Coordinates of C-alpha atoms in Angstrom, one line a residue:
M1 CA 71.6 22.1 60.2
E2 CA 71.6 24.1 57.0
K3 CA 68.8 26.5 56.2
E4 CA 66.8 25.9 53.1
T5 CA 66.5 29.0 50.9
S6 CA 64.2 29.9 48.1
E7 CA 67.2 30.4 46.0
E8 CA 68.1 26.7 45.9
K9 CA 67.9 25.2 42.4
Q10 CA 64.8 23.4 41.6
P11 CA 65.0 20.2 39.5
I12 CA 64.5 20.8 35.8
D13 CA 61.3 19.5 34.5
R14 CA 62.6 18.1 31.1
K15 CA 59.1 17.7 29.7
K16 CA 58.2 21.4 30.3
L17 CA 61.6 22.5 29.0
G18 CA 61.2 20.5 25.8
K19 CA 57.7 21.9 25.3
R20 CA 58.9 25.4 25.9
N21 CA 61.8 25.0 23.5
K22 CA 59.5 23.5 20.8
N23 CA 57.1 26.4 21.2
L24 CA 59.9 28.9 21.1
G25 CA 61.3 27.4 17.9
S26 CA 57.9 27.3 16.2
S27 CA 57.1 30.9 17.1
I28 CA 60.5 32.1 15.9
E29 CA 60.1 30.2 12.6
R30 CA 56.7 31.9 12.1
L31 CA 58.4 35.3 12.9
Y32 CA 60.8 34.8 10.0
V33 CA 58.1 33.4 7.7
N34 CA 56.1 36.6 8.3
F35 CA 59.3 38.7 7.8
F36 CA 59.9 37.2 4.3
K37 CA 56.2 37.5 3.3
G38 CA 56.5 41.2 4.2
L39 CA 59.6 41.6 2.0
H40 CA 57.5 40.9 -1.1
P41 CA 53.9 40.0 -0.4
T42 CA 53.2 38.5 -3.8
K43 CA 56.6 36.8 -4.5
Y44 CA 56.9 35.2 -1.1
S45 CA 53.2 34.9 -0.2
K46 CA 53.4 31.1 -0.1
A47 CA 56.3 31.1 2.4
M48 CA 55.5 28.8 5.3
T49 CA 57.1 26.6 7.9
T50 CA 57.9 23.1 6.8
R51 CA 56.1 21.8 9.9
L52 CA 53.0 23.1 8.2
G53 CA 53.9 22.5 4.5
S54 CA 56.3 19.6 4.0
R55 CA 57.3 16.8 6.4
L56 CA 60.0 15.8 4.0
L57 CA 61.7 19.2 4.0
D58 CA 61.2 19.4 7.8
N59 CA 63.0 16.0 8.2
C60 CA 65.8 17.5 6.0
K61 CA 66.3 20.3 8.6
V62 CA 64.8 23.0 6.3
D63 CA 62.5 25.1 8.5
I64 CA 61.0 27.6 6.0
M65 CA 59.9 26.7 2.5
N66 CA 58.8 28.4 -0.8
L67 CA 61.8 30.8 -0.7
P68 CA 64.8 30.9 -3.0
I69 CA 67.0 29.7 -0.2
N70 CA 67.0 26.8 2.3
I71 CA 66.7 28.1 5.8
Q72 CA 67.2 26.5 9.1
V73 CA 66.2 28.6 12.2
K74 CA 67.7 28.1 15.6
A75 CA 66.4 30.0 18.6
G76 CA 67.8 30.6 22.1
S77 CA 71.4 30.4 23.4
Q78 CA 72.4 27.3 21.5
E79 CA 75.8 27.1 23.3
K80 CA 76.9 23.8 21.7
M81 CA 75.5 24.5 18.2
S82 CA 77.8 24.0 15.3
P83 CA 76.4 25.9 12.3
G84 CA 78.7 24.1 10.0
K85 CA 77.6 20.7 11.2
E86 CA 73.9 21.7 11.1
L87 CA 74.2 22.9 7.5
F88 CA 76.2 19.9 6.5
L89 CA 73.5 17.7 7.8
M90 CA 70.8 19.7 6.0
R91 CA 72.7 19.4 2.7
S92 CA 73.4 15.7 3.2
M93 CA 69.7 15.0 4.0
L94 CA 68.5 17.0 1.0
N95 CA 70.9 15.1 -1.2
D96 CA 69.6 11.8 0.1
A97 CA 65.9 12.8 -0.1
F98 CA 65.8 14.5 -3.5
D99 CA 66.7 13.5 -7.1
E100 CA 69.9 15.3 -8.2
S101 CA 67.9 17.3 -10.8
D102 CA 65.6 18.8 -8.2
S103 CA 65.8 22.6 -7.9
I104 CA 65.9 22.3 -4.1
L105 CA 69.5 21.1 -4.3
T106 CA 70.6 24.3 -6.2
K107 CA 69.4 26.6 -3.4
S108 CA 71.9 28.0 -0.9
C109 CA 71.6 26.8 2.7
I110 CA 71.7 29.3 5.5
L111 CA 71.2 29.1 9.3
I112 CA 69.5 31.9 11.2
H113 CA 70.4 32.0 14.9
H114 CA 67.8 34.1 16.7
K115 CA 69.2 34.7 20.1
V116 CA 66.7 35.4 22.8
H117 CA 67.0 36.9 26.3
P118 CA 64.9 36.2 29.4
I119 CA 61.5 37.7 29.3
N120 CA 61.2 41.0 31.2
S121 CA 65.0 41.3 31.4
G122 CA 64.8 44.9 30.2
K123 CA 67.2 44.2 27.3
V124 CA 66.5 45.6 23.9
R125 CA 67.0 43.5 20.8
T126 CA 70.1 44.4 18.8
P127 CA 71.1 43.4 15.3
E128 CA 73.8 41.1 16.8
M129 CA 71.0 39.0 18.3
S130 CA 70.0 37.6 14.9
L131 CA 72.9 36.1 13.0
V132 CA 73.1 34.3 9.6
Y133 CA 75.6 31.6 9.0
M134 CA 76.6 30.2 5.6
S135 CA 79.5 28.4 4.1
E136 CA 82.5 30.4 2.9
I137 CA 82.0 28.8 -0.5
Q138 CA 78.4 30.1 -0.7
F139 CA 79.5 33.5 0.5
L140 CA 82.1 33.7 -2.3
K141 CA 79.4 32.8 -4.9
Y142 CA 77.4 35.8 -3.7
K143 CA 80.6 37.9 -3.7
N144 CA 81.1 37.2 -7.4
T145 CA 78.0 39.3 -8.2
L146 CA 78.1 41.5 -5.1
P147 CA 81.8 42.4 -4.7
K148 CA 81.4 44.8 -1.8
I149 CA 79.8 42.4 0.7
E150 CA 81.7 41.4 3.8
Y151 CA 81.2 39.1 6.7
D152 CA 81.7 39.6 10.4
T153 CA 83.5 36.4 11.4
L154 CA 84.9 33.3 9.8
K155 CA 84.9 30.1 11.8
K156 CA 86.5 26.8 11.1
F157 CA 84.7 23.7 12.1
R158 CA 86.7 20.4 12.5
F159 CA 83.8 17.9 12.1
N160 CA 84.5 17.2 8.5
P161 CA 87.5 19.1 6.9
K162 CA 86.4 18.1 3.3
S163 CA 82.9 19.5 3.7
E164 CA 81.8 22.7 2.1
F165 CA 80.6 23.7 5.6
S166 CA 84.0 23.4 7.4
L167 CA 84.6 27.1 6.9
M168 CA 81.6 29.2 7.9
V169 CA 81.0 32.9 7.7
C170 CA 78.7 34.9 10.0
M171 CA 76.9 38.2 9.7
T172 CA 73.9 39.9 11.2
F173 CA 70.5 39.0 9.7
D174 CA 69.9 42.7 8.9
Y175 CA 73.2 42.9 6.9
Y176 CA 72.3 39.6 5.1
I177 CA 68.9 40.9 4.0
E178 CA 70.0 44.3 2.9
N179 CA 73.3 43.4 1.2
I180 CA 72.8 39.9 -0.1
F181 CA 69.2 38.7 -0.1
K182 CA 67.5 41.8 -1.5
P183 CA 70.1 42.5 -4.2
T184 CA 70.2 38.8 -5.2
Y185 CA 66.6 37.7 -5.0
L186 CA 64.6 41.0 -5.2
K187 CA 66.9 43.0 -7.6
N188 CA 64.2 43.6 -10.2
E189 CA 61.4 44.5 -7.8

């Protein structure tokens, strides 16, 4: 007869896990809303989550609105996440939902992956725990005006080889803010 130990895996309560993940996602979205508001309190004072401000944008996978870019935020480990596929879906849904003359379609699309670690793990957040993904095409548009910018990694995604998002670049969030966002969107401030 085998001994039962307290270390045996307990069944996962999917309902609690789903609620926890939704709460985590919402709180991380609010964290980035507050960050952007802090960058320029008057210019980005109307930044908000799309859950609060626009169901249509939320359905199009945009998580933060009233900024010069379309942002999707992912929180947690996201082991099976494909940034290229996520941004491809965002762009496709925006194209389907908005008229081709709408300014929302001219904004670049980025994905922020906010990695988290277990509570009370003793680990300190590092810049590598908040990553920004964008298409290589978008990166090259930024590089036309900011020739010194670089990315950390280039990843190829096979889901749709003809998509703008089949080649994705990645950099830390801090690098993106200091070297791309501020010089592009706050250059005269």
